Amino acid sequence: MAGKKLTAEWYQRPDTVALARELLGKVLCTQFDGQTTRAIISETEAYCGAEDKACHAYGNRRTKRTETMFLPGGAAYVYLCYGIHHLFNVVTHAQDVPHAILVRAVQPLEGVEIMLQRRGHTKQSKKLSAGPGTMSQAMGITTAYNATNLQSSSIWIENHGISIPAAQVETTPRIGVDYAGEDAKLPYRFEVQAAIAH
DNA sequence: ATGTCGATTTGCT
DNA sequence: GCAAATCGACATA
């Protein structure tokens, strides 16, 4: 069941948009209180630091919240949105270059029972872990894990050798970033709509 | 010190 | 389809 853990070098590569595309089909894993869950990443968005108006760290804005994005690639950036939702991002690029990839949806692979319990659902459905807030809840990720290193034993990402054909990937503008002007139109969102075979 | 608002989800009209 | 929920970060004073 376990795959090969992505290395620090993988995360620290500079092309965040390409990494967002490559993240599709990779397996996000969490282990909290001895409970392990695994899920295949099916939707991502790239946020490209200082030059990207949609990014929290646009213009290299350094605050308590954005500080995590300045860490070297390979850290988890988790923040609270609308006071309710914990949004999970993967920090990429080198230290002091605030790029990140928002994981918006995953498909459950292991520990489905645990995810159902966390979500308060009784049956598996598409809504179980599709959406940036719900997928965090299903995986048990909260802001308490902000800045967690992805080489740790709490949160990490594995390569299971799953590749997604280009024909199955939809590339669209990002969601909910209308305030970003021209940058709101950038094709930085990658989505696999079909169920991923594994 | 205080006010505004968000990389959303959910339930009700 | 619309609006409430809910809290911390950030900007302004």
PDB file of C-alpha atoms (C1' of nucleotides) in Angstrom:
ATOM      1  CA  MET A   1       0.000   0.000   0.000  1.00  0.00           C
ATOM      2  CA  ALA A   2       2.815   2.401   0.767  1.00  0.00           C
ATOM      3  CA  GLY A   3       4.455   4.166  -2.152  1.00  0.00           C
ATOM      4  CA  LYS A   4       7.662   6.113  -2.507  1.00  0.00           C
ATOM      5  CA  LYS A   5       7.720   9.315  -0.460  1.00  0.00           C
ATOM      6  CA  LEU A   6       8.377  12.466  -2.478  1.00  0.00           C
ATOM      7  CA  THR A   7      11.758  13.970  -1.630  1.00  0.00           C
ATOM      8  CA  ALA A   8      12.676  17.478  -0.534  1.00  0.00           C
ATOM      9  CA  GLU A   9      14.321  17.934  -3.937  1.00  0.00           C
ATOM     10  CA  TRP A  10      11.030  17.200  -5.669  1.00  0.00           C
ATOM     11  CA  TYR A  11       9.229  19.949  -3.759  1.00  0.00           C
ATOM     12  CA  GLN A  12      12.022  22.464  -4.134  1.00  0.00           C
ATOM     13  CA  ARG A  13      11.918  22.550  -7.910  1.00  0.00           C
ATOM     14  CA  PRO A  14      11.083  26.046  -9.177  1.00  0.00           C
ATOM     15  CA  ASP A  15       8.288  25.361 -11.677  1.00  0.00           C
ATOM     16  CA  THR A  16       5.288  25.416  -9.368  1.00  0.00           C
ATOM     17  CA  VAL A  17       2.718  25.208 -12.159  1.00  0.00           C
ATOM     18  CA  ALA A  18       4.345  22.044 -13.541  1.00  0.00           C
ATOM     19  CA  LEU A  19       4.466  20.580 -10.040  1.00  0.00           C
ATOM     20  CA  ALA A  20       0.768  21.281  -9.573  1.00  0.00           C
ATOM     21  CA  ARG A  21       0.104  19.254 -12.708  1.00  0.00           C
ATOM     22  CA  GLU A  22       2.420  16.461 -11.572  1.00  0.00           C
ATOM     23  CA  LEU A  23       0.751  16.309  -8.177  1.00  0.00           C
ATOM     24  CA  LEU A  24      -2.342  14.832  -9.826  1.00  0.00           C
ATOM     25  CA  GLY A  25      -2.292  11.079  -9.183  1.00  0.00           C
ATOM     26  CA  LYS A  26       0.144  11.393  -6.281  1.00  0.00           C
ATOM     27  CA  VAL A  27      -1.037  10.063  -2.934  1.00  0.00           C
ATOM     28  CA  LEU A  28      -1.569  12.344   0.053  1.00  0.00           C
ATOM     29  CA  CYS A  29      -1.082  10.491   3.353  1.00  0.00           C
ATOM     30  CA  THR A  30      -1.734  11.449   6.959  1.00  0.00           C
ATOM     31  CA  GLN A  31      -1.142   9.596  10.193  1.00  0.00           C
ATOM     32  CA  PHE A  32      -2.645  11.075  13.340  1.00  0.00           C
ATOM     33  CA  ASP A  33      -3.166   9.143  16.577  1.00  0.00           C
ATOM     34  CA  GLY A  34      -2.161   5.938  14.869  1.00  0.00           C
ATOM     35  CA  GLN A  35      -4.856   6.350  12.210  1.00  0.00           C
ATOM     36  CA  THR A  36      -3.541   6.286   8.669  1.00  0.00           C
ATOM     37  CA  THR A  37      -5.412   7.647   5.659  1.00  0.00           C
ATOM     38  CA  ARG A  38      -4.323   7.785   2.028  1.00  0.00           C
ATOM     39  CA  ALA A  39      -6.002   9.555  -0.900  1.00  0.00           C
ATOM     40  CA  ILE A  40      -5.182  10.281  -4.521  1.00  0.00           C
ATOM     41  CA  ILE A  41      -4.849  13.965  -5.377  1.00  0.00           C
ATOM     42  CA  SER A  42      -7.311  14.896  -8.117  1.00  0.00           C
ATOM     43  CA  GLU A  43      -7.412  18.681  -8.143  1.00  0.00           C
ATOM     44  CA  THR A  44      -4.757  21.347  -7.492  1.00  0.00           C
ATOM     45  CA  GLU A  45      -4.117  25.065  -7.940  1.00  0.00           C
ATOM     46  CA  ALA A  46      -0.742  26.791  -8.224  1.00  0.00           C
ATOM     47  CA  TYR A  47      -0.007  30.028  -6.346  1.00  0.00           C
ATOM     48  CA  CYS A  48       3.165  31.631  -7.599  1.00  0.00           C
ATOM     49  CA  GLY A  49       4.496  33.946  -4.964  1.00  0.00           C
ATOM     50  CA  ALA A  50       5.527  37.546  -5.432  1.00  0.00           C
ATOM     51  CA  GLU A  51       4.348  37.924  -9.041  1.00  0.00           C
ATOM     52  CA  ASP A  52       0.923  36.351  -8.482  1.00  0.00           C
ATOM     53  CA  LYS A  53      -1.813  38.704  -7.261  1.00  0.00           C
ATOM     54  CA  ALA A  54      -3.930  35.766  -6.154  1.00  0.00           C
ATOM     55  CA  CYS A  55      -1.197  34.532  -3.853  1.00  0.00           C
ATOM     56  CA  HIS A  56      -1.283  35.515  -0.181  1.00  0.00           C
ATOM     57  CA  ALA A  57       2.397  36.397  -0.464  1.00  0.00           C
ATOM     58  CA  TYR A  58       1.972  38.675  -3.497  1.00  0.00           C
ATOM     59  CA  GLY A  59       4.742  41.259  -3.575  1.00  0.00           C
ATOM     60  CA  ASN A  60       6.690  39.169  -1.053  1.00  0.00           C
ATOM     61  CA  ARG A  61       4.276  40.208   1.657  1.00  0.00           C
ATOM     62  CA  ARG A  62       5.623  38.610   4.809  1.00  0.00           C
ATOM     63  CA  THR A  63       3.192  38.213   7.659  1.00  0.00           C
ATOM     64  CA  LYS A  64       2.615  35.715  10.412  1.00  0.00           C
ATOM     65  CA  ARG A  65       0.260  33.816   8.139  1.00  0.00           C
ATOM     66  CA  THR A  66       2.302  33.867   4.941  1.00  0.00           C
ATOM     67  CA  GLU A  67       5.566  33.105   6.696  1.00  0.00           C
ATOM     68  CA  THR A  68       5.068  29.396   6.058  1.00  0.00           C
ATOM     69  CA  MET A  69       5.229  29.915   2.295  1.00  0.00           C
ATOM     70  CA  PHE A  70       8.732  31.298   2.635  1.00  0.00           C
ATOM     71  CA  LEU A  71       9.968  27.985   3.991  1.00  0.00           C
ATOM     72  CA  PRO A  72      11.877  25.728   1.590  1.00  0.00           C
ATOM     73  CA  GLY A  73       9.655  23.539  -0.603  1.00  0.00           C
ATOM     74  CA  GLY A  74       8.305  20.492   1.181  1.00  0.00           C
ATOM     75  CA  ALA A  75       6.326  22.071   4.022  1.00  0.00           C
ATOM     76  CA  ALA A  76       2.570  22.109   4.594  1.00  0.00           C
ATOM     77  CA  TYR A  77       0.865  25.510   4.500  1.00  0.00           C
ATOM     78  CA  VAL A  78      -2.463  25.228   6.283  1.00  0.00           C
ATOM     79  CA  TYR A  79      -4.635  28.233   7.010  1.00  0.00           C
ATOM     80  CA  LEU A  80      -8.197  28.949   8.074  1.00  0.00           C
ATOM     81  CA  CYS A  81     -10.630  30.332   5.508  1.00  0.00           C
ATOM     82  CA  TYR A  82     -14.024  31.897   6.326  1.00  0.00           C
ATOM     83  CA  GLY A  83     -13.392  30.979   9.938  1.00  0.00           C
ATOM     84  CA  ILE A  84     -14.380  27.389   9.267  1.00  0.00           C
ATOM     85  CA  HIS A  85     -12.319  25.673   6.607  1.00  0.00           C
ATOM     86  CA  HIS A  86      -8.784  24.446   6.918  1.00  0.00           C
ATOM     87  CA  LEU A  87      -7.129  24.723   3.498  1.00  0.00           C
ATOM     88  CA  PHE A  88      -4.113  22.540   2.811  1.00  0.00           C
ATOM     89  CA  ASN A  89      -1.271  23.667   0.551  1.00  0.00           C
ATOM     90  CA  VAL A  90       2.107  22.258  -0.397  1.00  0.00           C
ATOM     91  CA  VAL A  91       4.969  24.747  -0.271  1.00  0.00           C
ATOM     92  CA  THR A  92       7.278  24.557  -3.303  1.00  0.00           C
ATOM     93  CA  HIS A  93      10.389  26.285  -4.669  1.00  0.00           C
ATOM     94  CA  ALA A  94      13.424  27.426  -2.665  1.00  0.00           C
ATOM     95  CA  GLN A  95      13.504  29.044   0.739  1.00  0.00           C
ATOM     96  CA  ASP A  96      12.303  32.682   0.679  1.00  0.00           C
ATOM     97  CA  VAL A  97      10.395  32.126  -2.584  1.00  0.00           C
ATOM     98  CA  PRO A  98       6.748  31.930  -1.467  1.00  0.00           C
ATOM     99  CA  HIS A  99       5.162  29.512  -3.946  1.00  0.00           C
ATOM    100  CA  ALA A 100       2.512  26.971  -2.952  1.00  0.00           C
ATOM    101  CA  ILE A 101       0.020  24.511  -4.381  1.00  0.00           C
ATOM    102  CA  LEU A 102      -3.501  24.302  -2.994  1.00  0.00           C
ATOM    103  CA  VAL A 103      -4.891  20.768  -2.923  1.00  0.00           C
ATOM    104  CA  ARG A 104      -8.592  21.069  -3.703  1.00  0.00           C
ATOM    105  CA  ALA A 105      -9.783  17.493  -4.018  1.00  0.00           C
ATOM    106  CA  VAL A 106      -8.686  13.910  -3.386  1.00  0.00           C
ATOM    107  CA  GLN A 107     -10.090  10.433  -3.978  1.00  0.00           C
ATOM    108  CA  PRO A 108     -10.002   8.133  -0.917  1.00  0.00           C
ATOM    109  CA  LEU A 109      -7.618   5.182  -1.135  1.00  0.00           C
ATOM    110  CA  GLU A 110      -7.096   3.930   2.415  1.00  0.00           C
ATOM    111  CA  GLY A 111      -8.814   4.627   5.718  1.00  0.00           C
ATOM    112  CA  VAL A 112     -12.194   5.457   4.201  1.00  0.00           C
ATOM    113  CA  GLU A 113     -13.905   4.549   7.474  1.00  0.00           C
ATOM    114  CA  ILE A 114     -11.841   7.143   9.296  1.00  0.00           C
ATOM    115  CA  MET A 115     -12.681   9.774   6.683  1.00  0.00           C
ATOM    116  CA  LEU A 116     -16.398   9.028   6.925  1.00  0.00           C
ATOM    117  CA  GLN A 117     -16.190   9.367  10.681  1.00  0.00           C
ATOM    118  CA  ARG A 118     -14.331  12.680  10.502  1.00  0.00           C
ATOM    119  CA  ARG A 119     -16.865  14.062   8.029  1.00  0.00           C
ATOM    120  CA  GLY A 120     -19.876  12.700   9.869  1.00  0.00           C
ATOM    121  CA  HIS A 121     -20.963  10.739   6.819  1.00  0.00           C
ATOM    122  CA  THR A 122     -22.185   7.153   6.707  1.00  0.00           C
ATOM    123  CA  LYS A 123     -21.754   6.436   3.009  1.00  0.00           C
ATOM    124  CA  GLN A 124     -18.898   7.149   0.638  1.00  0.00           C
ATOM    125  CA  SER A 125     -19.752   9.814  -1.911  1.00  0.00           C
ATOM    126  CA  LYS A 126     -18.099  12.247  -4.231  1.00  0.00           C
ATOM    127  CA  LYS A 127     -18.591  14.971  -1.626  1.00  0.00           C
ATOM    128  CA  LEU A 128     -16.558  13.120   0.981  1.00  0.00           C
ATOM    129  CA  SER A 129     -13.263  14.711  -0.032  1.00  0.00           C
ATOM    130  CA  ALA A 130     -13.869  16.934  -3.081  1.00  0.00           C
ATOM    131  CA  GLY A 131     -13.379  20.582  -2.151  1.00  0.00           C
ATOM    132  CA  PRO A 132     -10.464  22.289  -0.376  1.00  0.00           C
ATOM    133  CA  GLY A 133     -12.233  22.452   2.981  1.00  0.00           C
ATOM    134  CA  THR A 134     -13.815  19.017   2.936  1.00  0.00           C
ATOM    135  CA  MET A 135     -10.744  17.155   1.815  1.00  0.00           C
ATOM    136  CA  SER A 136      -8.768  18.652   4.712  1.00  0.00           C
ATOM    137  CA  GLN A 137     -11.489  17.553   7.090  1.00  0.00           C
ATOM    138  CA  ALA A 138     -11.538  14.043   5.651  1.00  0.00           C
ATOM    139  CA  MET A 139      -7.757  13.770   5.985  1.00  0.00           C
ATOM    140  CA  GLY A 140      -7.835  15.241   9.500  1.00  0.00           C
ATOM    141  CA  ILE A 141      -5.662  18.215   8.574  1.00  0.00           C
ATOM    142  CA  THR A 142      -6.074  21.405  10.618  1.00  0.00           C
ATOM    143  CA  THR A 143      -4.132  24.626  11.080  1.00  0.00           C
ATOM    144  CA  ALA A 144      -2.355  22.891  13.965  1.00  0.00           C
ATOM    145  CA  TYR A 145      -0.272  21.251  11.236  1.00  0.00           C
ATOM    146  CA  ASN A 146       0.738  24.476   9.525  1.00  0.00           C
ATOM    147  CA  ALA A 147       4.467  24.452   8.667  1.00  0.00           C
ATOM    148  CA  THR A 148       4.679  20.675   9.166  1.00  0.00           C
ATOM    149  CA  ASN A 149       7.500  19.164   7.136  1.00  0.00           C
ATOM    150  CA  LEU A 150       6.239  16.727   4.501  1.00  0.00           C
ATOM    151  CA  GLN A 151       9.075  14.337   5.338  1.00  0.00           C
ATOM    152  CA  SER A 152       7.490  13.894   8.777  1.00  0.00           C
ATOM    153  CA  SER A 153       5.394  10.954   9.921  1.00  0.00           C
ATOM    154  CA  SER A 154       2.209  13.041  10.234  1.00  0.00           C
ATOM    155  CA  ILE A 155       1.667  14.309   6.696  1.00  0.00           C
ATOM    156  CA  TRP A 156       3.479  13.271   3.529  1.00  0.00           C
ATOM    157  CA  ILE A 157       2.928  12.535  -0.164  1.00  0.00           C
ATOM    158  CA  GLU A 158       3.780   9.300  -1.996  1.00  0.00           C
ATOM    159  CA  ASN A 159       4.313   8.388  -5.617  1.00  0.00           C
ATOM    160  CA  HIS A 160       2.377   5.240  -6.440  1.00  0.00           C
ATOM    161  CA  GLY A 161       3.335   5.303 -10.084  1.00  0.00           C
ATOM    162  CA  ILE A 162      -0.118   6.488 -11.110  1.00  0.00           C
ATOM    163  CA  SER A 163      -0.002   8.683 -14.199  1.00  0.00           C
ATOM    164  CA  ILE A 164      -2.908  10.750 -15.440  1.00  0.00           C
ATOM    165  CA  PRO A 165      -3.254  10.997 -19.250  1.00  0.00           C
ATOM    166  CA  ALA A 166      -3.347  14.566 -20.518  1.00  0.00           C
ATOM    167  CA  ALA A 167      -6.779  13.902 -22.018  1.00  0.00           C
ATOM    168  CA  GLN A 168      -8.218  13.468 -18.527  1.00  0.00           C
ATOM    169  CA  VAL A 169      -6.820  16.691 -17.124  1.00  0.00           C
ATOM    170  CA  GLU A 170      -8.834  19.887 -17.333  1.00  0.00           C
ATOM    171  CA  THR A 171      -6.858  23.095 -17.063  1.00  0.00           C
ATOM    172  CA  THR A 172      -8.915  26.103 -15.955  1.00  0.00           C
ATOM    173  CA  PRO A 173      -8.588  29.405 -14.091  1.00  0.00           C
ATOM    174  CA  ARG A 174      -8.524  29.278 -10.314  1.00  0.00           C
ATOM    175  CA  ILE A 175     -11.610  29.440  -8.125  1.00  0.00           C
ATOM    176  CA  GLY A 176     -12.623  32.341  -5.917  1.00  0.00           C
ATOM    177  CA  VAL A 177      -9.803  34.705  -6.815  1.00  0.00           C
ATOM    178  CA  ASP A 178     -11.706  37.378  -8.753  1.00  0.00           C
ATOM    179  CA  TYR A 179      -9.925  40.051  -6.722  1.00  0.00           C
ATOM    180  CA  ALA A 180      -6.647  39.188  -8.491  1.00  0.00           C
ATOM    181  CA  GLY A 181      -7.427  41.075 -11.704  1.00  0.00           C
ATOM    182  CA  GLU A 182      -5.635  39.668 -14.741  1.00  0.00           C
ATOM    183  CA  ASP A 183      -3.983  36.979 -12.642  1.00  0.00           C
ATOM    184  CA  ALA A 184      -7.424  35.526 -11.860  1.00  0.00           C
ATOM    185  CA  LYS A 185      -7.538  34.302 -15.455  1.00  0.00           C
ATOM    186  CA  LEU A 186      -4.289  32.342 -15.389  1.00  0.00           C
ATOM    187  CA  PRO A 187      -4.761  28.620 -16.167  1.00  0.00           C
ATOM    188  CA  TYR A 188      -3.294  27.446 -12.875  1.00  0.00           C
ATOM    189  CA  ARG A 189      -5.973  24.938 -11.881  1.00  0.00           C
ATOM    190  CA  PHE A 190      -5.650  21.269 -12.737  1.00  0.00           C
ATOM    191  CA  GLU A 191      -8.532  18.862 -12.322  1.00  0.00           C
ATOM    192  CA  VAL A 192      -9.140  15.185 -12.999  1.00  0.00           C
ATOM    193  CA  GLN A 193     -12.856  14.620 -13.273  1.00  0.00           C
ATOM    194  CA  ALA A 194     -12.950  10.870 -13.841  1.00  0.00           C
ATOM    195  CA  ALA A 195     -12.276   8.342 -11.105  1.00  0.00           C
ATOM    196  CA  ILE A 196      -8.562   7.561 -10.999  1.00  0.00           C
ATOM    197  CA  ALA A 197      -7.657   3.908 -11.572  1.00  0.00           C
ATOM    198  CA  HIS A 198      -5.151   2.356  -9.213  1.00  0.00           C
TER     199      HIS A 198
ATOM    200  C1'  DA B   1      -8.310  48.803  19.681  1.00  0.00           C
ATOM    201  C1'  DT B   2     -11.562  47.920  16.247  1.00  0.00           C
ATOM    202  C1'  DG B   3     -13.618  46.744  11.712  1.00  0.00           C
ATOM    203  C1'  DT B   4     -13.519  44.189   7.419  1.00  0.00           C
ATOM    204  C1'  DC B   5     -13.367  40.199   4.774  1.00  0.00           C
ATOM    205  C1'  DG B   6     -11.772  35.791   2.844  1.00  0.00           C
ATOM    206  C1'  DA B   7      -8.110  30.340  -2.171  1.00  0.00           C
ATOM    207  C1'  DT B   8     -15.832  27.779   1.219  1.00  0.00           C
ATOM    208  C1'  DT B   9     -19.601  24.745   2.546  1.00  0.00           C
ATOM    209  C1'  DT B  10     -24.117  23.890   3.789  1.00  0.00           C
ATOM    210  C1'  DG B  11     -28.864  24.184   4.314  1.00  0.00           C
ATOM    211  C1'  DC B  12     -32.998  26.446   3.503  1.00  0.00           C
ATOM    212  C1'  DT B  13     -36.261  29.284   0.569  1.00  0.00           C
TER     213       DT B  13
ATOM    214  C1'  DG C   1     -30.149  30.230  -5.922  1.00  0.00           C
ATOM    215  C1'  DC C   2     -28.915  32.764  -1.815  1.00  0.00           C
ATOM    216  C1'  DA C   3     -27.276  33.764   2.606  1.00  0.00           C
ATOM    217  C1'  DA C   4     -25.513  32.363   7.049  1.00  0.00           C
ATOM    218  C1'  DA C   5     -21.806  30.430   9.614  1.00  0.00           C
ATOM    219  C1'  DT C   6     -17.496  31.837  12.149  1.00  0.00           C
ATOM    220  C1'  DC C   7     -12.571  33.359  13.416  1.00  0.00           C
ATOM    221  C1'  DG C   8      -8.140  34.996  12.767  1.00  0.00           C
ATOM    222  C1'  DA C   9      -5.257  37.759   9.998  1.00  0.00           C
ATOM    223  C1'  DC C  10      -4.610  42.090   8.303  1.00  0.00           C
ATOM    224  C1'  DA C  11      -5.338  47.110   7.676  1.00  0.00           C
ATOM    225  C1'  DT C  12      -6.477  51.324   9.577  1.00  0.00           C
ATOM    226  C1'  DA C  13      -6.622  54.637  13.585  1.00  0.00           C
TER     227       DA C  13
END
